[in-house]
Amino acid sequence: MANRHASQHAATASMAGKVCIVTGANSGVGLEAVRKLASGGAHIVMVCRDRVKAEKVREEIVAATPARIDIVLADFSDLDQVRTAAATLLRDYPRIDVLINSAGIHSTTRTITKAGFETAFCVNHLAPFLLTSLLLDRLRASSPARVIQVNSEGHRFSGFHLDDYNWERNRYTGLKGYGSSKTAQLLTTWEFADALAGSGVTINAMHPGDVRTNIGNNNGLLYRLFKRFFISPLMLKDPAISGEALYWLAAAPEMATVSGRFFHLTIDEKPAAHALDRAKGKEAWELSRKLAGL
Ligand SMILES: NC(=O)c1ccc[n+]([C@@H]2O[C@H](COP(=O)([O-])OP(=O)(O)OC[C@H]3O[C@@H](n4cnc5c(N)ncnc54)[C@H](OP(=O)(O)O)[C@@H]3O)[C@@H](O)[C@H]2O)c1
């Protein structure tokens, strides 16, 4: 959190022709990444769960910027759909230069997916873990390539319960469920970085700023009123800053070999101690592989 007011880096490097996959690409942080990558000439693949929303965004962006934008559908609360999307991506894109995992939710109530996972854990961690794992060989073959995890300073709200990832024994709250899913992602990001060392593929996590997006709008009226009148106007910034930061992480030459780090927008920052426990990270890695059916 130390870097909340730091001045940020920006990149001017071209992304012309680079194939960039962005999840959660129709809204908020992901959408701003798409806008910025489109202006940098990238060939973008939007991974979204709703075709109508995705088409609307594609039309709006291509009307403003000549850009190649494709759409692949997947609901991240269903790992079978993530597998199908990965198969489509592997079939259609012989090279992948950048993968930005931005899809995410904050849910004030504990809900369970049809496969039996707590939903925030599945959408925020298991689904991007599976997608990244399934694309890893293609990323390696495309080297140099970059993976960016849109994580959160919210990881500080909770450690990850290896033995209670579905919140059956510990009391679930929206902030704890969210924090825990983001911690699980950080713990496994360091493992991905080790697995990719020397391959020319980097993986970093970032906090996209405290920005005005649709996050949390899936929650009840009370939460949405609280967000609208008390949180957003006072605290939240234009999400364009997230797009700028993601562009820097994806394009900046100085980031070509940096891996296994956490950035507050573009400033290198130390995560919470519970997200730096490498022994726990190895267990989280094995658990995530098992749960994702890898
Ligand atoms: N906003 C912030 O200040 C902030 C701060 C820290 C971290 N973040 C992180 O930034 C990322 C993006 O969030 P945002 O703030 O941009 O919120 P957002 O505007 O709500 O965007 C979230 C994106 O994720 C997608 N998504 C949600 N559930 C999904 C599912 N089951 N399957 C597939 N896609 C799904 C949404 O699709 P639909 O439009 O179809 O729902 C949307 O495209 C998240 O990982 C979030 O944790 C945001």
Short mmCIF file of C-alpha atoms and ligand atoms in Angstrom, two decimals:
data_model
loop_
_atom_site.label_atom_id
_atom_site.label_comp_id
_atom_site.label_asym_id
_atom_site.label_seq_id
_atom_site.Cartn_x
_atom_site.Cartn_y
_atom_site.Cartn_z
CA MET A 1 0.00 0.00 0.00
CA ALA A 2 3.06 2.21 0.38
CA ASN A 3 2.96 3.03 -3.32
CA ARG A 4 -0.64 4.23 -3.58
CA HIS A 5 0.46 7.77 -4.42
CA ALA A 6 3.75 7.04 -6.23
CA SER A 7 4.22 8.43 -9.72
CA GLN A 8 3.91 5.68 -12.29
CA HIS A 9 5.91 4.38 -15.22
CA ALA A 10 4.47 4.45 -18.73
CA ALA A 11 5.49 2.62 -21.90
CA THR A 12 5.53 3.89 -25.47
CA ALA A 13 6.82 0.65 -27.05
CA SER A 14 4.67 -0.65 -29.89
CA MET A 15 2.67 -3.85 -29.46
CA ALA A 16 2.03 -4.12 -33.20
CA GLY A 17 0.98 -7.63 -34.14
CA LYS A 18 1.52 -9.05 -30.65
CA VAL A 19 -1.17 -11.55 -29.70
CA CYS A 20 -2.55 -10.49 -26.31
CA ILE A 21 -5.18 -12.56 -24.52
CA VAL A 22 -7.18 -10.59 -21.94
CA THR A 23 -9.73 -12.22 -19.62
CA GLY A 24 -12.55 -10.15 -18.14
CA ALA A 25 -11.97 -7.97 -21.19
CA ASN A 26 -15.43 -6.43 -21.50
CA SER A 27 -15.37 -4.38 -18.30
CA GLY A 28 -13.28 -2.30 -15.93
CA VAL A 29 -9.58 -3.10 -15.74
CA GLY A 30 -9.64 -5.68 -18.55
CA LEU A 31 -11.51 -3.31 -20.84
CA GLU A 32 -9.00 -0.52 -20.22
CA ALA A 33 -6.17 -2.95 -21.01
CA VAL A 34 -7.90 -3.80 -24.29
CA ARG A 35 -8.33 -0.11 -25.19
CA LYS A 36 -4.66 0.63 -24.53
CA LEU A 37 -3.36 -2.51 -26.26
CA ALA A 38 -5.57 -1.74 -29.27
CA SER A 39 -4.06 1.75 -29.49
CA GLY A 40 -0.61 0.09 -29.38
CA GLY A 41 -1.45 -2.12 -32.38
CA ALA A 42 -1.91 -5.46 -30.60
CA HIS A 43 -4.02 -8.32 -31.90
CA ILE A 44 -6.35 -8.86 -28.95
CA VAL A 45 -8.29 -11.92 -27.89
CA MET A 46 -11.02 -11.04 -25.41
CA VAL A 47 -11.96 -13.93 -23.13
CA CYS A 48 -15.42 -13.15 -21.75
CA ARG A 49 -18.48 -15.00 -20.52
CA ASP A 50 -21.09 -12.88 -22.29
CA ARG A 51 -20.97 -12.62 -26.10
CA VAL A 52 -23.33 -9.62 -26.29
CA LYS A 53 -21.23 -7.55 -23.86
CA ALA A 54 -18.01 -8.59 -25.60
CA GLU A 55 -19.33 -7.74 -29.09
CA LYS A 56 -20.45 -4.30 -27.88
CA VAL A 57 -16.96 -3.53 -26.58
CA ARG A 58 -15.30 -4.85 -29.72
CA GLU A 59 -17.52 -2.66 -31.92
CA GLU A 60 -16.85 0.41 -29.82
CA ILE A 61 -13.07 -0.10 -29.89
CA VAL A 62 -12.67 -0.98 -33.56
CA ALA A 63 -14.77 2.08 -34.45
CA ALA A 64 -12.21 4.26 -32.65
CA THR A 65 -8.97 2.37 -33.38
CA PRO A 66 -8.25 0.03 -36.27
CA ALA A 67 -7.54 -3.12 -34.28
CA ARG A 68 -7.89 -6.86 -34.66
CA ILE A 69 -10.04 -8.13 -31.77
CA ASP A 70 -11.35 -11.69 -31.46
CA ILE A 71 -13.68 -13.10 -28.83
CA VAL A 72 -13.50 -16.44 -27.01
CA LEU A 73 -16.24 -17.32 -24.52
CA ALA A 74 -15.77 -18.90 -21.08
CA ASP A 75 -17.52 -18.65 -17.74
CA PHE A 76 -14.76 -18.89 -15.14
CA SER A 77 -17.08 -20.45 -12.58
CA ASP A 78 -16.99 -23.57 -14.77
CA LEU A 79 -13.54 -25.12 -15.30
CA ASP A 80 -14.84 -27.21 -18.22
CA GLN A 81 -15.51 -23.94 -20.06
CA VAL A 82 -11.98 -22.77 -19.24
CA ARG A 83 -10.61 -26.00 -20.74
CA THR A 84 -12.68 -25.53 -23.89
CA ALA A 85 -11.53 -21.90 -24.20
CA ALA A 86 -7.88 -22.97 -23.78
CA ALA A 87 -8.32 -25.59 -26.52
CA THR A 88 -9.76 -22.90 -28.83
CA LEU A 89 -6.88 -20.55 -28.06
CA LEU A 90 -4.31 -23.30 -28.73
CA ARG A 91 -6.04 -24.19 -31.99
CA ASP A 92 -6.36 -20.63 -33.29
CA TYR A 93 -3.22 -18.85 -32.07
CA PRO A 94 0.13 -20.40 -32.98
CA ARG A 95 1.80 -17.77 -30.82
CA ILE A 96 0.73 -16.00 -27.66
CA ASP A 97 2.78 -12.98 -26.60
CA VAL A 98 0.83 -11.77 -23.58
CA LEU A 99 -1.77 -13.29 -21.25
CA ILE A 100 -3.54 -10.87 -18.89
CA ASN A 101 -5.70 -12.62 -16.28
CA SER A 102 -8.15 -9.90 -15.23
CA ALA A 103 -11.54 -11.64 -14.79
CA GLY A 104 -12.53 -11.50 -11.14
CA ILE A 105 -15.32 -11.02 -8.64
CA HIS A 106 -15.99 -9.82 -5.11
CA SER A 107 -18.95 -11.61 -3.56
CA THR A 108 -20.34 -10.62 -0.16
CA THR A 109 -22.08 -13.99 0.14
CA ARG A 110 -20.57 -17.46 -0.07
CA THR A 111 -21.85 -19.21 -3.17
CA ILE A 112 -20.83 -22.54 -4.64
CA THR A 113 -20.21 -23.40 -8.30
CA LYS A 114 -21.83 -26.43 -9.89
CA ALA A 115 -18.56 -28.34 -9.44
CA GLY A 116 -18.59 -27.49 -5.70
CA PHE A 117 -16.03 -24.66 -5.43
CA GLU A 118 -16.57 -21.42 -3.52
CA THR A 119 -17.18 -19.06 -6.43
CA ALA A 120 -14.59 -16.32 -5.75
CA PHE A 121 -11.91 -18.99 -5.24
CA CYS A 122 -12.87 -20.57 -8.57
CA VAL A 123 -13.19 -17.39 -10.64
CA ASN A 124 -10.28 -15.43 -9.11
CA HIS A 125 -7.80 -18.25 -8.69
CA LEU A 126 -8.59 -21.74 -10.00
CA ALA A 127 -9.84 -20.65 -13.44
CA PRO A 128 -6.86 -18.37 -14.29
CA PHE A 129 -4.51 -20.97 -12.78
CA LEU A 130 -5.95 -23.60 -15.13
CA LEU A 131 -5.95 -21.29 -18.15
CA THR A 132 -2.34 -20.23 -17.57
CA SER A 133 -1.25 -23.85 -17.03
CA LEU A 134 -2.92 -25.01 -20.25
CA LEU A 135 -1.30 -22.17 -22.25
CA LEU A 136 2.14 -22.52 -20.67
CA ASP A 137 3.80 -24.60 -23.41
CA ARG A 138 2.46 -22.24 -26.09
CA LEU A 139 3.78 -19.25 -24.13
CA ARG A 140 7.16 -20.97 -23.84
CA ALA A 141 7.20 -21.67 -27.57
CA SER A 142 6.33 -17.99 -28.19
CA SER A 143 9.16 -16.70 -25.98
CA PRO A 144 9.64 -13.88 -25.14
CA ALA A 145 6.16 -13.78 -23.62
CA ARG A 146 4.56 -12.28 -20.53
CA VAL A 147 1.79 -13.32 -18.13
CA ILE A 148 0.20 -10.67 -15.92
CA GLN A 149 -2.05 -11.57 -13.02
CA VAL A 150 -4.47 -8.81 -12.13
CA ASN A 151 -4.32 -9.41 -8.41
CA SER A 152 -5.12 -6.99 -5.59
CA GLU A 153 -3.87 -5.23 -2.50
CA GLY A 154 -6.97 -6.99 -1.13
CA HIS A 155 -4.82 -10.12 -0.78
CA ARG A 156 -3.86 -8.54 2.56
CA PHE A 157 -7.40 -9.23 3.90
CA SER A 158 -6.76 -12.96 4.33
CA GLY A 159 -4.30 -15.78 4.06
CA PHE A 160 -5.25 -18.88 2.09
CA HIS A 161 -6.74 -21.84 3.98
CA LEU A 162 -5.23 -24.87 2.26
CA ASP A 163 -7.54 -27.13 4.25
CA ASP A 164 -10.66 -24.96 3.89
CA TYR A 165 -10.50 -23.36 0.42
CA ASN A 166 -14.32 -23.66 0.20
CA TRP A 167 -14.94 -21.83 3.51
CA GLU A 168 -16.80 -24.72 5.14
CA ARG A 169 -15.29 -24.25 8.62
CA ASN A 170 -13.98 -20.67 8.67
CA ARG A 171 -16.53 -17.85 8.62
CA TYR A 172 -16.81 -16.43 5.11
CA THR A 173 -16.99 -12.69 4.50
CA GLY A 174 -16.70 -11.02 1.13
CA LEU A 175 -13.37 -9.39 1.99
CA LYS A 176 -11.88 -12.59 3.40
CA GLY A 177 -13.06 -14.75 0.49
CA TYR A 178 -11.71 -12.19 -1.97
CA GLY A 179 -8.41 -11.78 -0.10
CA SER A 180 -7.89 -15.50 0.22
CA SER A 181 -8.47 -16.11 -3.50
CA LYS A 182 -5.96 -13.38 -4.36
CA THR A 183 -3.44 -14.80 -1.88
CA ALA A 184 -3.82 -18.25 -3.48
CA GLN A 185 -3.06 -16.61 -6.82
CA LEU A 186 0.03 -14.85 -5.48
CA LEU A 187 1.36 -18.01 -3.80
CA THR A 188 1.13 -19.87 -7.11
CA THR A 189 2.48 -16.94 -9.16
CA TRP A 190 5.89 -17.36 -7.50
CA GLU A 191 5.74 -21.08 -8.37
CA PHE A 192 4.89 -20.30 -12.01
CA ALA A 193 7.81 -17.85 -12.07
CA ASP A 194 10.21 -20.56 -10.88
CA ALA A 195 8.83 -23.06 -13.39
CA LEU A 196 9.33 -20.50 -16.17
CA ALA A 197 12.81 -19.34 -15.13
CA GLY A 198 15.16 -19.22 -18.10
CA SER A 199 12.34 -19.77 -20.62
CA GLY A 200 11.96 -16.11 -21.65
CA VAL A 201 8.41 -16.14 -20.29
CA THR A 202 7.80 -13.85 -17.32
CA ILE A 203 4.90 -13.78 -14.88
CA ASN A 204 4.09 -10.89 -12.56
CA ALA A 205 1.13 -9.89 -10.41
CA MET A 206 -0.26 -6.39 -10.05
CA HIS A 207 -2.80 -4.29 -8.16
CA PRO A 208 -4.66 -2.25 -10.79
CA GLY A 209 -5.21 0.82 -8.60
CA ASP A 210 -8.36 1.62 -6.71
CA VAL A 211 -10.52 2.30 -9.72
CA ARG A 212 -14.17 2.78 -10.68
CA THR A 213 -15.36 -0.46 -12.29
CA ASN A 214 -18.29 -2.85 -12.03
CA ILE A 215 -16.64 -4.99 -9.38
CA GLY A 216 -19.09 -5.93 -6.63
CA ASN A 217 -22.16 -5.02 -8.69
CA ASN A 218 -23.21 -8.67 -8.55
CA ASN A 219 -23.94 -8.15 -4.83
CA GLY A 220 -27.17 -7.09 -3.10
CA LEU A 221 -28.80 -3.65 -3.22
CA LEU A 222 -27.39 -2.59 0.14
CA TYR A 223 -23.79 -3.24 -0.95
CA ARG A 224 -24.37 -1.54 -4.30
CA LEU A 225 -25.85 1.56 -2.65
CA PHE A 226 -22.93 1.66 -0.20
CA LYS A 227 -20.47 1.32 -3.07
CA ARG A 228 -22.21 3.97 -5.17
CA PHE A 229 -22.59 6.63 -2.52
CA PHE A 230 -19.70 5.98 -0.15
CA ILE A 231 -16.89 4.14 -1.91
CA SER A 232 -16.76 5.02 -5.59
CA PRO A 233 -17.01 8.81 -5.65
CA LEU A 234 -14.57 9.35 -2.82
CA MET A 235 -11.94 6.71 -3.29
CA LEU A 236 -11.93 5.42 -6.78
CA LYS A 237 -9.94 6.62 -9.78
CA ASP A 238 -10.40 6.43 -13.53
CA PRO A 239 -9.66 2.82 -14.61
CA ALA A 240 -7.64 4.19 -17.54
CA ILE A 241 -4.70 4.15 -15.07
CA SER A 242 -5.04 0.36 -14.86
CA GLY A 243 -4.88 0.09 -18.66
CA GLU A 244 -1.75 2.26 -18.73
CA ALA A 245 -0.11 0.14 -16.03
CA LEU A 246 -0.98 -3.14 -17.74
CA TYR A 247 0.41 -1.78 -21.00
CA TRP A 248 3.67 -0.92 -19.26
CA LEU A 249 3.87 -4.40 -17.71
CA ALA A 250 3.12 -5.99 -21.12
CA ALA A 251 5.26 -3.77 -23.34
CA ALA A 252 8.05 -1.98 -21.48
CA PRO A 253 11.49 -3.18 -22.57
CA GLU A 254 12.73 -2.77 -18.98
CA MET A 255 10.18 -5.43 -17.92
CA ALA A 256 11.40 -8.05 -20.41
CA THR A 257 13.21 -10.17 -17.83
CA VAL A 258 11.48 -9.17 -14.60
CA SER A 259 9.44 -12.05 -13.17
CA GLY A 260 7.86 -13.19 -9.93
CA ARG A 261 7.15 -9.69 -8.62
CA PHE A 262 4.08 -7.83 -7.30
CA PHE A 263 3.40 -4.32 -8.59
CA HIS A 264 1.09 -1.61 -7.29
CA LEU A 265 0.16 -0.40 -10.77
CA THR A 266 3.78 -0.13 -12.03
CA ILE A 267 5.66 0.18 -8.74
CA ASP A 268 7.34 -2.94 -7.33
CA GLU A 269 5.80 -3.59 -3.91
CA LYS A 270 6.18 -6.14 -1.14
CA PRO A 271 3.12 -8.40 -0.72
CA ALA A 272 1.79 -9.47 2.70
CA ALA A 273 3.95 -12.02 4.54
CA HIS A 274 1.22 -14.67 4.20
CA ALA A 275 1.56 -14.43 0.41
CA LEU A 276 5.33 -14.94 0.54
CA ASP A 277 5.38 -18.30 2.35
CA ARG A 278 7.06 -20.46 -0.27
CA ALA A 279 6.48 -23.75 1.57
CA LYS A 280 2.76 -22.97 1.62
CA GLY A 281 3.05 -21.86 -2.00
CA LYS A 282 4.26 -25.32 -3.00
CA GLU A 283 1.27 -26.85 -1.24
CA ALA A 284 -1.08 -24.33 -2.87
CA TRP A 285 0.44 -25.23 -6.24
CA GLU A 286 -0.16 -28.97 -5.75
CA LEU A 287 -3.67 -28.37 -4.42
CA SER A 288 -4.53 -26.05 -7.33
CA ARG A 289 -3.25 -28.59 -9.86
CA LYS A 290 -5.32 -31.32 -8.23
CA LEU A 291 -8.50 -29.22 -8.02
CA ALA A 292 -8.07 -28.00 -11.60
CA GLY A 293 -7.69 -31.59 -12.78
CA LEU A 294 -4.14 -31.11 -14.04
N1 LIG B 1 -11.53 -2.11 -9.38
C1 LIG B 1 -10.53 -2.09 -8.51
O1 LIG B 1 -10.25 -1.08 -7.84
C2 LIG B 1 -9.71 -3.33 -8.31
C3 LIG B 1 -8.78 -3.33 -7.26
C4 LIG B 1 -8.01 -4.46 -7.07
C5 LIG B 1 -8.12 -5.54 -7.93
N2 LIG B 1 -9.03 -5.53 -8.94
C6 LIG B 1 -9.11 -6.71 -9.81
O2 LIG B 1 -9.25 -6.31 -11.15
C7 LIG B 1 -9.85 -7.39 -11.89
C8 LIG B 1 -10.93 -6.84 -12.77
O3 LIG B 1 -11.97 -6.32 -11.95
P1 LIG B 1 -12.67 -4.93 -12.27
O4 LIG B 1 -12.46 -4.04 -11.14
O5 LIG B 1 -12.30 -4.51 -13.64
O6 LIG B 1 -14.22 -5.39 -12.20
P2 LIG B 1 -15.33 -5.52 -13.33
O7 LIG B 1 -15.54 -4.22 -14.01
O8 LIG B 1 -16.50 -6.13 -12.63
O9 LIG B 1 -14.70 -6.55 -14.36
C9 LIG B 1 -14.61 -7.90 -14.02
C10 LIG B 1 -14.53 -8.74 -15.28
O10 LIG B 1 -14.48 -10.13 -14.87
C11 LIG B 1 -15.51 -10.82 -15.55
N3 LIG B 1 -16.04 -11.94 -14.80
C12 LIG B 1 -16.62 -11.95 -13.58
N4 LIG B 1 -17.06 -13.18 -13.29
C13 LIG B 1 -16.74 -13.97 -14.33
C14 LIG B 1 -16.95 -15.33 -14.64
N5 LIG B 1 -17.61 -16.15 -13.82
N6 LIG B 1 -16.50 -15.80 -15.82
C15 LIG B 1 -15.85 -14.99 -16.69
N7 LIG B 1 -15.64 -13.69 -16.48
C16 LIG B 1 -16.10 -13.19 -15.31
C17 LIG B 1 -16.62 -9.78 -15.77
O11 LIG B 1 -17.51 -10.23 -16.75
P3 LIG B 1 -19.07 -9.73 -16.75
O12 LIG B 1 -19.06 -8.33 -17.24
O13 LIG B 1 -19.73 -10.70 -17.68
O14 LIG B 1 -19.55 -9.83 -15.34
C18 LIG B 1 -15.78 -8.58 -16.17
O15 LIG B 1 -15.41 -8.69 -17.51
C19 LIG B 1 -10.35 -8.39 -10.85
O16 LIG B 1 -9.48 -9.49 -10.82
C20 LIG B 1 -10.30 -7.61 -9.56
O17 LIG B 1 -10.11 -8.44 -8.44
C21 LIG B 1 -9.84 -4.44 -9.14
#
